[in-house]
Coordinates of C-alpha atoms in Angstrom, one line a residue:
M1 CA 17.1 0.2 20.3
A2 CA 16.9 3.4 22.2
K3 CA 19.5 3.9 24.9
G4 CA 18.5 2.4 28.2
E5 CA 15.6 0.3 26.8
G6 CA 17.3 -2.9 27.6
A7 CA 17.3 -2.2 31.3
E8 CA 13.5 -2.1 31.3
S9 CA 13.3 -5.9 30.9
G10 CA 14.8 -8.4 33.3
S11 CA 15.4 -12.1 33.2
A12 CA 12.7 -14.7 33.0
A13 CA 12.9 -15.4 36.7
G14 CA 12.5 -11.7 37.5
L15 CA 9.3 -11.7 35.5
L16 CA 7.7 -14.8 37.1
P17 CA 5.4 -14.2 40.1
T18 CA 6.9 -15.5 43.3
S19 CA 4.0 -18.0 43.7
I20 CA 5.1 -19.9 40.7
L21 CA 8.6 -20.5 42.0
Q22 CA 8.3 -23.6 44.2
A23 CA 10.1 -24.0 47.4
G24 CA 13.7 -25.0 46.9
E25 CA 13.5 -24.2 43.2
R26 CA 16.5 -22.3 42.0
P27 CA 15.8 -19.4 39.6
V28 CA 17.3 -19.9 36.1
Q29 CA 20.5 -18.0 35.6
V30 CA 20.2 -16.0 32.4
K31 CA 23.0 -14.5 30.5
E32 CA 23.1 -10.8 29.9
P33 CA 21.0 -9.9 26.8
K34 CA 23.0 -9.1 23.8
K35 CA 23.0 -5.5 22.7
K36 CA 20.5 -5.1 19.8
K37 CA 22.1 -4.1 16.5
Q38 CA 20.6 -0.9 15.2
L39 CA 19.8 -0.5 11.5
S40 CA 22.1 1.9 9.8
V41 CA 20.8 4.8 7.7
C42 CA 22.1 2.9 4.6
N43 CA 20.1 -0.2 5.6
K44 CA 16.9 1.9 6.1
L45 CA 17.4 3.7 2.7
C46 CA 18.0 0.4 0.9
Y47 CA 14.9 -1.0 2.5
A48 CA 12.9 2.1 1.7
V49 CA 13.9 2.1 -1.9
G50 CA 12.2 -1.3 -2.3
G51 CA 8.8 0.4 -1.9
A52 CA 9.2 2.6 -4.9
P53 CA 8.4 0.1 -7.7
Y54 CA 5.0 -0.7 -6.3
Q55 CA 4.1 3.0 -5.9
V56 CA 5.6 4.2 -9.2
T57 CA 3.7 1.6 -11.2
G58 CA 0.6 1.8 -9.0
C59 CA 0.5 5.5 -9.3
A60 CA 0.7 5.4 -13.1
L61 CA -2.0 2.8 -13.3
G62 CA -4.2 4.3 -10.7
F63 CA -4.2 7.8 -12.1
F64 CA -3.9 7.2 -15.8
L65 CA -5.2 3.7 -16.7
Q66 CA -8.8 4.7 -16.8
I67 CA -8.3 7.7 -19.1
Y68 CA -5.8 5.7 -21.2
L69 CA -8.4 2.9 -21.8
L70 CA -11.2 5.4 -22.6
D71 CA -9.4 8.1 -24.6
V72 CA -6.2 6.4 -26.0
A73 CA -6.9 2.7 -26.5
Q74 CA -10.6 3.8 -27.1
V75 CA -12.1 0.9 -25.2
D76 CA -15.8 1.5 -24.6
P77 CA -16.7 2.5 -21.0
F78 CA -18.5 -0.8 -20.2
S79 CA -15.4 -2.9 -21.2
A80 CA -13.1 -0.5 -19.4
S81 CA -15.2 -1.0 -16.2
I82 CA -14.8 -4.8 -16.6
I83 CA -11.0 -4.5 -17.1
L84 CA -10.6 -2.2 -14.0
F85 CA -12.9 -4.2 -11.7
V86 CA -11.6 -7.7 -12.7
G87 CA -8.0 -6.5 -12.6
R88 CA -8.3 -5.0 -9.1
A89 CA -10.4 -8.0 -7.9
W90 CA -7.8 -10.4 -9.2
D91 CA -5.1 -8.3 -7.6
A92 CA -6.9 -8.6 -4.3
I93 CA -7.3 -12.4 -4.6
T94 CA -3.6 -12.9 -5.4
D95 CA -2.5 -11.2 -2.1
P96 CA -3.7 -14.0 0.2
L97 CA -2.6 -16.6 -2.3
V98 CA 0.9 -15.2 -2.4
G99 CA 0.8 -14.9 1.4
F100 CA -0.1 -18.6 1.6
C101 CA 2.8 -19.6 -0.7
I102 CA 5.2 -17.4 1.2
S103 CA 4.1 -18.9 4.6
K104 CA 5.0 -22.3 3.1
S105 CA 8.3 -21.2 1.7
P106 CA 11.5 -22.5 3.4
W107 CA 14.3 -20.2 4.7
T108 CA 17.1 -20.0 2.1
R109 CA 20.5 -18.4 2.0
L110 CA 18.7 -15.3 0.8
G111 CA 16.0 -15.5 3.3
R112 CA 12.3 -16.6 3.0
L113 CA 11.0 -13.4 1.3
M114 CA 13.9 -12.2 -0.9
P115 CA 13.6 -15.0 -3.5
W116 CA 10.1 -13.9 -4.3
I117 CA 11.2 -10.3 -4.9
I118 CA 14.2 -11.3 -7.1
F119 CA 12.4 -13.8 -9.4
S120 CA 9.2 -11.8 -9.9
T121 CA 10.9 -8.6 -11.1
P122 CA 11.9 -9.4 -14.7
L123 CA 8.5 -10.9 -15.6
A124 CA 6.7 -8.0 -13.9
I125 CA 8.3 -5.3 -16.0
I126 CA 7.5 -7.2 -19.3
A127 CA 3.8 -7.4 -18.3
Y128 CA 3.8 -3.8 -17.3
F129 CA 5.1 -2.6 -20.6
L130 CA 2.5 -4.6 -22.5
I131 CA -0.3 -3.0 -20.6
W132 CA 0.5 0.4 -22.2
F133 CA 0.8 -1.2 -25.7
V134 CA -2.1 -0.8 -28.1
P135 CA -2.5 -3.9 -30.3
D136 CA -3.4 -3.5 -34.0
F137 CA -6.5 -5.7 -33.6
H138 CA -9.6 -4.2 -32.1
Q139 CA -11.7 -7.3 -31.6
G140 CA -9.7 -8.7 -28.7
Q141 CA -8.5 -5.5 -27.1
T142 CA -10.5 -6.1 -23.9
L143 CA -9.0 -9.5 -23.4
W144 CA -5.5 -8.2 -24.1
Y145 CA -5.6 -5.5 -21.4
L146 CA -7.4 -7.8 -19.0
L147 CA -4.8 -10.5 -19.5
F148 CA -1.7 -8.4 -19.0
Y149 CA -3.3 -6.2 -16.3
C150 CA -4.0 -9.4 -14.2
L151 CA -0.6 -10.9 -15.0
F152 CA 1.2 -7.7 -13.9
E153 CA -0.9 -7.4 -10.7
T154 CA 0.0 -11.1 -9.9
L155 CA 3.7 -10.5 -10.4
V156 CA 3.8 -7.2 -8.5
T157 CA 2.0 -8.9 -5.7
C158 CA 4.8 -11.5 -5.6
F159 CA 7.1 -8.5 -5.0
H160 CA 5.0 -6.3 -2.7
V161 CA 3.6 -8.9 -0.2
P162 CA 7.0 -10.2 0.8
Y163 CA 8.4 -6.7 0.8
S164 CA 5.6 -5.6 3.2
A165 CA 6.2 -8.5 5.4
L166 CA 9.9 -7.7 5.4
T167 CA 9.1 -4.9 7.9
M168 CA 8.9 -7.5 10.6
F169 CA 12.3 -9.1 9.7
I170 CA 14.6 -6.2 9.3
S171 CA 14.8 -5.6 13.0
T172 CA 13.3 -7.0 16.3
E173 CA 13.1 -3.4 17.7
Q174 CA 9.8 -1.7 17.4
S175 CA 11.4 1.8 17.3
E176 CA 13.8 0.6 14.5
R177 CA 10.8 -0.8 12.5
D178 CA 8.9 2.5 13.0
S179 CA 11.9 4.5 11.8
A180 CA 12.4 2.2 8.8
T181 CA 8.7 2.5 8.0
A182 CA 9.0 6.3 8.0
Y183 CA 11.9 6.0 5.5
R184 CA 9.8 3.6 3.4
M185 CA 6.8 5.9 3.4
T186 CA 8.9 8.9 2.4
V187 CA 10.4 7.0 -0.5
E188 CA 7.0 5.5 -1.5
V189 CA 5.4 8.9 -1.6
L190 CA 8.4 10.2 -3.5
G191 CA 7.8 7.2 -5.8
T192 CA 4.3 8.4 -6.5
V193 CA 5.7 11.9 -7.3
L194 CA 8.2 10.2 -9.6
G195 CA 5.5 8.1 -11.2
T196 CA 3.2 11.1 -11.6
A197 CA 6.0 13.2 -13.0
I198 CA 7.2 10.6 -15.5
Q199 CA 3.8 9.5 -16.7
G200 CA 2.2 12.9 -16.6
Q201 CA 4.9 15.0 -18.1
I202 CA 5.9 12.5 -20.9
V203 CA 2.2 11.9 -21.8
G204 CA 1.4 15.6 -21.4
Q205 CA 3.9 16.5 -24.1
A206 CA 2.1 14.5 -26.7
D207 CA -0.6 16.4 -28.6
S208 CA -3.9 14.6 -28.0
P209 CA -6.7 16.7 -29.4
C210 CA -10.3 15.9 -28.6
I211 CA -13.1 15.3 -31.0
P212 CA -15.6 18.2 -30.9
D213 CA -18.6 16.0 -31.9
A214 CA -19.6 12.7 -33.5
N215 CA -20.0 14.4 -36.9
A216 CA -16.4 15.7 -37.2
S217 CA -14.9 15.8 -40.7
T218 CA -12.8 13.1 -42.2
V219 CA -9.7 15.4 -42.2
N220 CA -10.1 16.1 -38.5
R221 CA -10.4 12.4 -37.8
T222 CA -7.3 11.6 -39.8
Q223 CA -5.3 14.3 -37.9
S224 CA -6.7 12.9 -34.7
S225 CA -5.5 9.4 -35.6
T226 CA -2.0 10.7 -36.2
S227 CA -2.1 12.4 -32.8
I228 CA -3.4 9.3 -31.1
K229 CA -0.4 7.4 -32.4
E230 CA 1.9 10.0 -30.9
T231 CA 0.1 9.7 -27.6
Q232 CA 0.4 5.9 -27.7
N233 CA 4.1 6.1 -28.2
A234 CA 4.4 8.6 -25.3
Y235 CA 2.7 6.1 -23.0
L236 CA 5.1 3.4 -24.2
L237 CA 8.1 5.7 -23.5
A238 CA 6.8 6.4 -20.0
A239 CA 6.3 2.7 -19.4
G240 CA 9.9 2.0 -20.4
V241 CA 11.3 4.6 -18.0
I242 CA 9.2 3.3 -15.1
A243 CA 10.2 -0.3 -15.8
S244 CA 13.9 0.7 -15.6
I245 CA 13.2 2.4 -12.2
Y246 CA 11.5 -0.9 -11.1
V247 CA 14.6 -2.9 -11.9
I248 CA 17.1 -0.5 -10.2
C249 CA 15.1 -0.3 -7.0
A250 CA 14.7 -4.1 -6.8
V251 CA 18.5 -4.5 -7.2
I252 CA 19.2 -2.0 -4.4
L253 CA 16.7 -3.7 -2.1
T254 CA 18.3 -7.1 -2.7
L255 CA 21.8 -6.0 -2.1
G256 CA 21.2 -3.7 0.8
V257 CA 18.8 -5.6 3.1
R258 CA 19.1 -8.9 4.9
E259 CA 16.3 -10.7 6.7
Q260 CA 16.6 -11.4 10.4
R261 CA 14.9 -14.4 12.0
E262 CA 13.4 -14.0 15.5
S263 CA 15.5 -15.9 18.0
Y264 CA 12.4 -17.6 19.4
E265 CA 11.2 -18.4 15.9
T266 CA 14.3 -20.5 15.2
Q267 CA 13.3 -22.7 18.0
Q268 CA 9.9 -23.4 16.4
T269 CA 9.9 -26.9 15.0
K270 CA 6.2 -27.4 14.0
Q271 CA 5.0 -25.7 10.8
M272 CA 1.9 -23.6 11.3
P273 CA -1.0 -24.8 9.0
F274 CA -2.0 -21.8 6.8
F275 CA -5.8 -22.1 7.4
R276 CA -5.3 -22.4 11.1
G277 CA -3.1 -19.3 11.0
L278 CA -5.7 -17.5 8.9
R279 CA -8.4 -18.3 11.5
L280 CA -6.3 -17.0 14.3
V281 CA -5.4 -13.8 12.4
M282 CA -9.0 -13.1 11.4
S283 CA -10.2 -13.7 14.9
H284 CA -7.7 -11.1 16.3
G285 CA -9.9 -8.2 17.3
P286 CA -7.4 -5.3 16.9
Y287 CA -6.6 -6.5 13.4
I288 CA -10.2 -6.6 12.3
K289 CA -10.9 -3.1 13.7
L290 CA -7.8 -1.7 12.1
I291 CA -8.5 -3.0 8.6
A292 CA -12.1 -2.0 8.9
G293 CA -11.2 1.6 9.5
F294 CA -8.5 1.8 6.9
L295 CA -10.7 -0.1 4.4
F296 CA -13.1 2.9 4.3
T297 CA -10.4 5.6 4.4
S298 CA -8.3 3.9 1.7
L299 CA -11.3 3.5 -0.4
A300 CA -12.0 7.2 -0.2
F301 CA -8.5 8.1 -1.5
M302 CA -8.7 5.4 -4.2
L303 CA -11.9 6.9 -5.5
V304 CA -10.2 10.3 -5.8
E305 CA -7.1 8.7 -7.4
G306 CA -9.1 6.7 -10.0
N307 CA -11.3 9.6 -11.2
F308 CA -9.1 12.6 -10.7
A309 CA -7.8 12.8 -14.2
L310 CA -11.3 12.7 -15.7
F311 CA -12.5 15.1 -13.1
C312 CA -9.8 17.7 -13.9
T313 CA -10.2 17.2 -17.6
Y314 CA -14.0 17.4 -17.9
T315 CA -15.5 18.9 -14.8
L316 CA -13.0 21.5 -13.9
G317 CA -11.9 22.0 -17.6
F318 CA -8.1 21.7 -16.9
R319 CA -7.3 19.3 -19.7
N320 CA -3.6 20.3 -19.9
E321 CA -3.1 20.8 -16.2
F322 CA -4.2 17.6 -14.4
Q323 CA -0.8 16.0 -14.5
N324 CA 0.7 19.1 -12.8
L325 CA -2.1 19.1 -10.2
L326 CA -1.2 15.5 -9.4
L327 CA 2.4 16.4 -9.1
A328 CA 1.5 19.2 -6.6
I329 CA -0.5 16.7 -4.5
M330 CA 2.3 14.1 -4.4
F331 CA 5.1 16.6 -3.8
S332 CA 3.2 18.1 -0.9
A333 CA 2.7 14.5 0.5
T334 CA 6.4 13.7 0.2
V335 CA 7.4 16.8 2.1
T336 CA 5.0 16.2 5.0
I337 CA 5.8 12.5 5.6
P338 CA 8.6 13.4 8.1
I339 CA 6.2 15.8 9.9
W340 CA 3.6 13.1 10.3
Q341 CA 6.3 10.7 11.6
W342 CA 7.2 13.3 14.3
F343 CA 3.5 13.8 15.0
L344 CA 2.6 10.2 15.6
T345 CA 5.7 9.8 17.8
R346 CA 4.8 12.9 19.9
F347 CA 1.0 12.5 20.1
G348 CA 0.3 8.9 19.3
K349 CA -0.8 7.0 16.2
K350 CA -4.6 7.1 16.8
T351 CA -4.4 10.9 17.2
A352 CA -2.5 11.1 14.0
V353 CA -5.2 9.1 12.2
Y354 CA -7.9 11.5 13.4
V355 CA -6.0 14.7 12.6
G356 CA -4.3 13.5 9.4
I357 CA -7.1 11.8 7.5
S358 CA -9.9 14.2 8.6
S359 CA -7.9 17.1 7.3
A360 CA -8.8 16.1 3.7
V361 CA -12.6 16.7 4.4
P362 CA -12.6 20.6 4.3
F363 CA -10.6 20.6 1.0
L364 CA -12.9 18.1 -0.6
I365 CA -15.9 20.2 0.4
L366 CA -14.2 23.3 -1.1
V367 CA -13.6 21.5 -4.4
A368 CA -17.3 20.4 -4.5
L369 CA -18.6 23.9 -3.9
M370 CA -16.2 26.2 -5.8
E371 CA -16.3 27.2 -9.4
S372 CA -13.5 26.2 -11.7
N373 CA -10.5 28.2 -10.6
L374 CA -6.9 27.1 -11.4
I375 CA -5.1 28.9 -8.6
V376 CA -7.6 27.8 -5.9
T377 CA -7.3 24.2 -7.3
Y378 CA -3.5 24.3 -6.9
V379 CA -3.9 25.5 -3.3
V380 CA -6.4 22.7 -2.5
A381 CA -4.1 20.2 -4.2
V382 CA -1.1 21.2 -2.0
A383 CA -3.3 21.1 1.1
A384 CA -4.8 17.7 0.2
G385 CA -1.3 16.2 -0.1
I386 CA -0.9 16.7 3.6
S387 CA -3.7 14.3 4.2
V388 CA -2.5 11.9 1.6
A389 CA 0.8 11.6 3.5
A390 CA -1.0 10.5 6.6
A391 CA -3.0 8.0 4.6
F392 CA 0.3 6.5 3.3
L393 CA 2.2 6.4 6.5
L394 CA -0.3 5.3 9.2
P395 CA -1.6 1.9 8.0
W396 CA 1.9 0.5 7.6
S397 CA 3.1 2.0 10.9
M398 CA 0.2 0.5 12.9
L399 CA 0.1 -3.0 11.4
P400 CA 3.4 -4.0 13.2
D401 CA 1.7 -3.0 16.5
V402 CA -1.2 -5.4 15.8
I403 CA 1.2 -8.2 14.9
D404 CA 3.2 -7.6 18.1
D405 CA -0.1 -7.8 20.1
F406 CA -0.9 -11.0 18.3
H407 CA 2.5 -12.5 19.1
L408 CA 2.0 -11.8 22.8
K409 CA -1.4 -13.5 22.8
Q410 CA -0.2 -16.4 20.6
P411 CA 3.5 -16.7 21.5
H412 CA 4.1 -20.0 19.9
I413 CA 2.4 -19.1 16.6
H414 CA 5.0 -17.9 14.0
G415 CA 5.1 -17.2 10.3
T416 CA 1.8 -15.3 10.2
E417 CA 3.2 -12.0 9.2
P418 CA 2.5 -12.5 5.4
I419 CA -1.1 -13.3 6.3
F420 CA -1.5 -10.1 8.2
F421 CA -0.1 -7.9 5.5
S422 CA -1.6 -9.8 2.5
F423 CA -5.2 -9.8 3.8
Y424 CA -5.0 -6.1 4.7
V425 CA -4.0 -5.4 1.1
F426 CA -6.7 -7.9 -0.1
F427 CA -9.6 -6.1 1.5
T428 CA -8.4 -2.6 0.3
K429 CA -7.7 -3.8 -3.2
F430 CA -11.0 -5.7 -3.6
A431 CA -12.9 -2.7 -2.4
S432 CA -11.0 -0.4 -4.8
G433 CA -11.8 -2.8 -7.6
V434 CA -15.5 -2.6 -6.8
S435 CA -15.3 1.2 -6.6
L436 CA -13.4 1.7 -9.8
G437 CA -15.7 -0.7 -11.7
I438 CA -18.8 1.0 -10.4
S439 CA -17.5 4.5 -11.0
T440 CA -16.5 3.7 -14.6
L441 CA -19.8 1.9 -15.2
S442 CA -21.7 4.9 -13.9
L443 CA -19.9 7.1 -16.5
D444 CA -21.2 4.7 -19.2
F445 CA -24.8 5.0 -17.8
T446 CA -24.6 8.8 -17.8
G447 CA -23.4 9.0 -21.4
Y448 CA -19.6 9.4 -21.4
Q449 CA -18.3 10.3 -24.8
T450 CA -14.9 8.8 -25.7
R451 CA -12.3 11.5 -26.4
G452 CA -15.0 14.2 -26.4
C453 CA -13.9 17.8 -25.9
S454 CA -16.7 18.1 -23.3
Q455 CA -19.1 15.8 -21.5
P456 CA -22.8 15.9 -20.7
A457 CA -23.8 17.7 -17.5
R458 CA -24.7 14.3 -15.9
V459 CA -21.2 13.0 -16.5
K460 CA -19.6 16.1 -14.9
F461 CA -21.9 15.9 -11.9
T462 CA -21.1 12.2 -11.5
L463 CA -17.4 12.9 -11.6
K464 CA -17.8 15.6 -8.9
M465 CA -19.7 13.2 -6.6
L466 CA -17.1 10.5 -7.1
V467 CA -14.2 12.8 -6.2
T468 CA -15.8 14.8 -3.4
M469 CA -18.9 13.7 -1.6
A470 CA -18.4 9.9 -1.8
P471 CA -14.8 10.1 -0.3
I472 CA -16.1 12.4 2.4
V473 CA -18.7 9.9 3.5
L474 CA -16.2 7.0 3.4
I475 CA -13.6 9.0 5.5
L476 CA -16.2 9.8 8.2
I477 CA -17.2 6.1 8.4
G478 CA -13.6 5.1 8.7
L479 CA -12.9 7.5 11.5
L480 CA -15.9 6.3 13.4
L481 CA -14.6 2.7 13.2
F482 CA -11.1 3.8 14.5
K483 CA -12.8 4.7 17.8
L484 CA -13.0 0.9 18.3
Y485 CA -9.3 0.3 17.8
P486 CA -7.9 -0.8 21.2
I487 CA -4.1 -0.3 20.8
N488 CA -3.3 3.2 22.2
E489 CA 0.1 4.4 23.2
E490 CA 0.0 3.0 26.7
K491 CA -1.0 -0.5 25.4
R492 CA 1.8 -0.2 22.8
R493 CA 4.4 0.5 25.4
Q494 CA 3.2 -2.5 27.5
N495 CA 3.4 -4.8 24.5
K496 CA 6.9 -3.5 23.8
K497 CA 8.2 -4.4 27.2
A498 CA 6.6 -7.8 27.2
L499 CA 8.0 -8.7 23.8
Q500 CA 11.4 -7.5 24.8
A501 CA 11.3 -9.8 27.8
L502 CA 10.2 -12.7 25.6
R503 CA 12.9 -12.2 23.1
E504 CA 15.6 -11.9 25.7
E505 CA 14.4 -15.1 27.4
A506 CA 14.3 -17.0 24.1
S507 CA 17.8 -15.9 23.1
S508 CA 19.4 -16.8 26.5
S509 CA 21.3 -20.1 26.2
G510 CA 20.7 -20.9 29.9
C511 CA 17.0 -21.1 29.5
S512 CA 15.3 -24.4 29.0
D513 CA 12.4 -25.1 26.7
T514 CA 10.0 -25.6 29.7
D515 CA 11.0 -22.2 31.2
S516 CA 10.4 -20.5 27.8
T517 CA 6.9 -22.1 27.5
E518 CA 6.0 -21.1 31.0
L519 CA 7.2 -17.5 30.5
A520 CA 5.3 -17.1 27.2
S521 CA 2.1 -18.4 28.8
I522 CA 2.4 -15.9 31.6
L523 CA 3.1 -13.0 29.2

């Protein structure tokens, strides 16, 4: 808690209007509020490291799975579109399901969220490794990848949903949560850099020649088969390295972070039914407006992510450079995360949304209009990373504000945090599944040639539209929806003071249950 913040909130009696105090009624004597314990830098770092596994694996899958299925596993485009769509759609469905299960989970010695993180980790790394394994049989390849992709997404959801909800339980202080979120976003973007570097550089070292045409000689095809085996082994090596990072980060998170229960939540005796909580969450206006805006902006960046490797390989002609371009984008994003954290603190979160996300539009237009030029492409990649950083940081920084606003309007409703986080992820993942499925299917309709040295003009044009014009339209729609989001900086400060008063009142031993109920109703 920042110095002097505790003095902004008084006792319960000081907050109550004088008309409520009946004649002769003696104001409740409240103990001095305890000084809030600040999170140490070590606590914040341990918490932040826990975000790396999701981003490292998600980055590898998001950037490389499509081209891996098409050109390495040699799955036909239609089947690849089914795998990508069903996998993402299933991933979206598992978020609210896991959120429901977490909301029913009891508090244990490790907390309510940590057991999910601990027990899902070993199974998740096995499933992740098998995604990048090419089985000897060809007949059931589609089922193989669909099964292990869905299994991994389920297990990583059991890690990420409780980890995301952990934001609300590492501290009761909004400023501490915002600071921890900035640490987390920095590490997560660094995780994407790490995922891009590991996957891209290891796979990029393998010789994976293309097939000039369908009538290539038998000798060329035999040499190609040998090179494909080397590429497959490179993907397995990258998967093993990333799985090791997953385990290390999970261990650091488990040992370095402890959940904190809200003092007024410990007084709650009645369990909130999940579907009632879901109705209340989905009827909360600021939440709906926030996820609607980020749904479109996230979808824009996911379209770029899913098709960027193919776009660089075939439309721009940088077959051996796309992994380095990805690295430039993510490195730039990592460096600018602290700058965006300062910006949103100085100018407000809504202003940061408008400036940060809209800054991608000019560079996407430049990519759409320019000819293939490697130097210009690197400049655009570095500049685009600035906008990617804002897209990473802002949703997770603004969701706690919405939850605080909900707690003020529903002060006796607790345990809904996993619902807020899981359904936000649900909508974005489901939309990304639809976008990836449609984009891959569109490549099939335009005549995509598996492992071809070049693609038809229609395929190149489709890839350019998927990476430039479609994201621009989605970003503009998202920014228009953000105009409806009601929580500005003034509203956020008011909510902070009111919540501080509620927490101090609930934690005071001299306050009766009746007084707490009356105070919460007034707030």
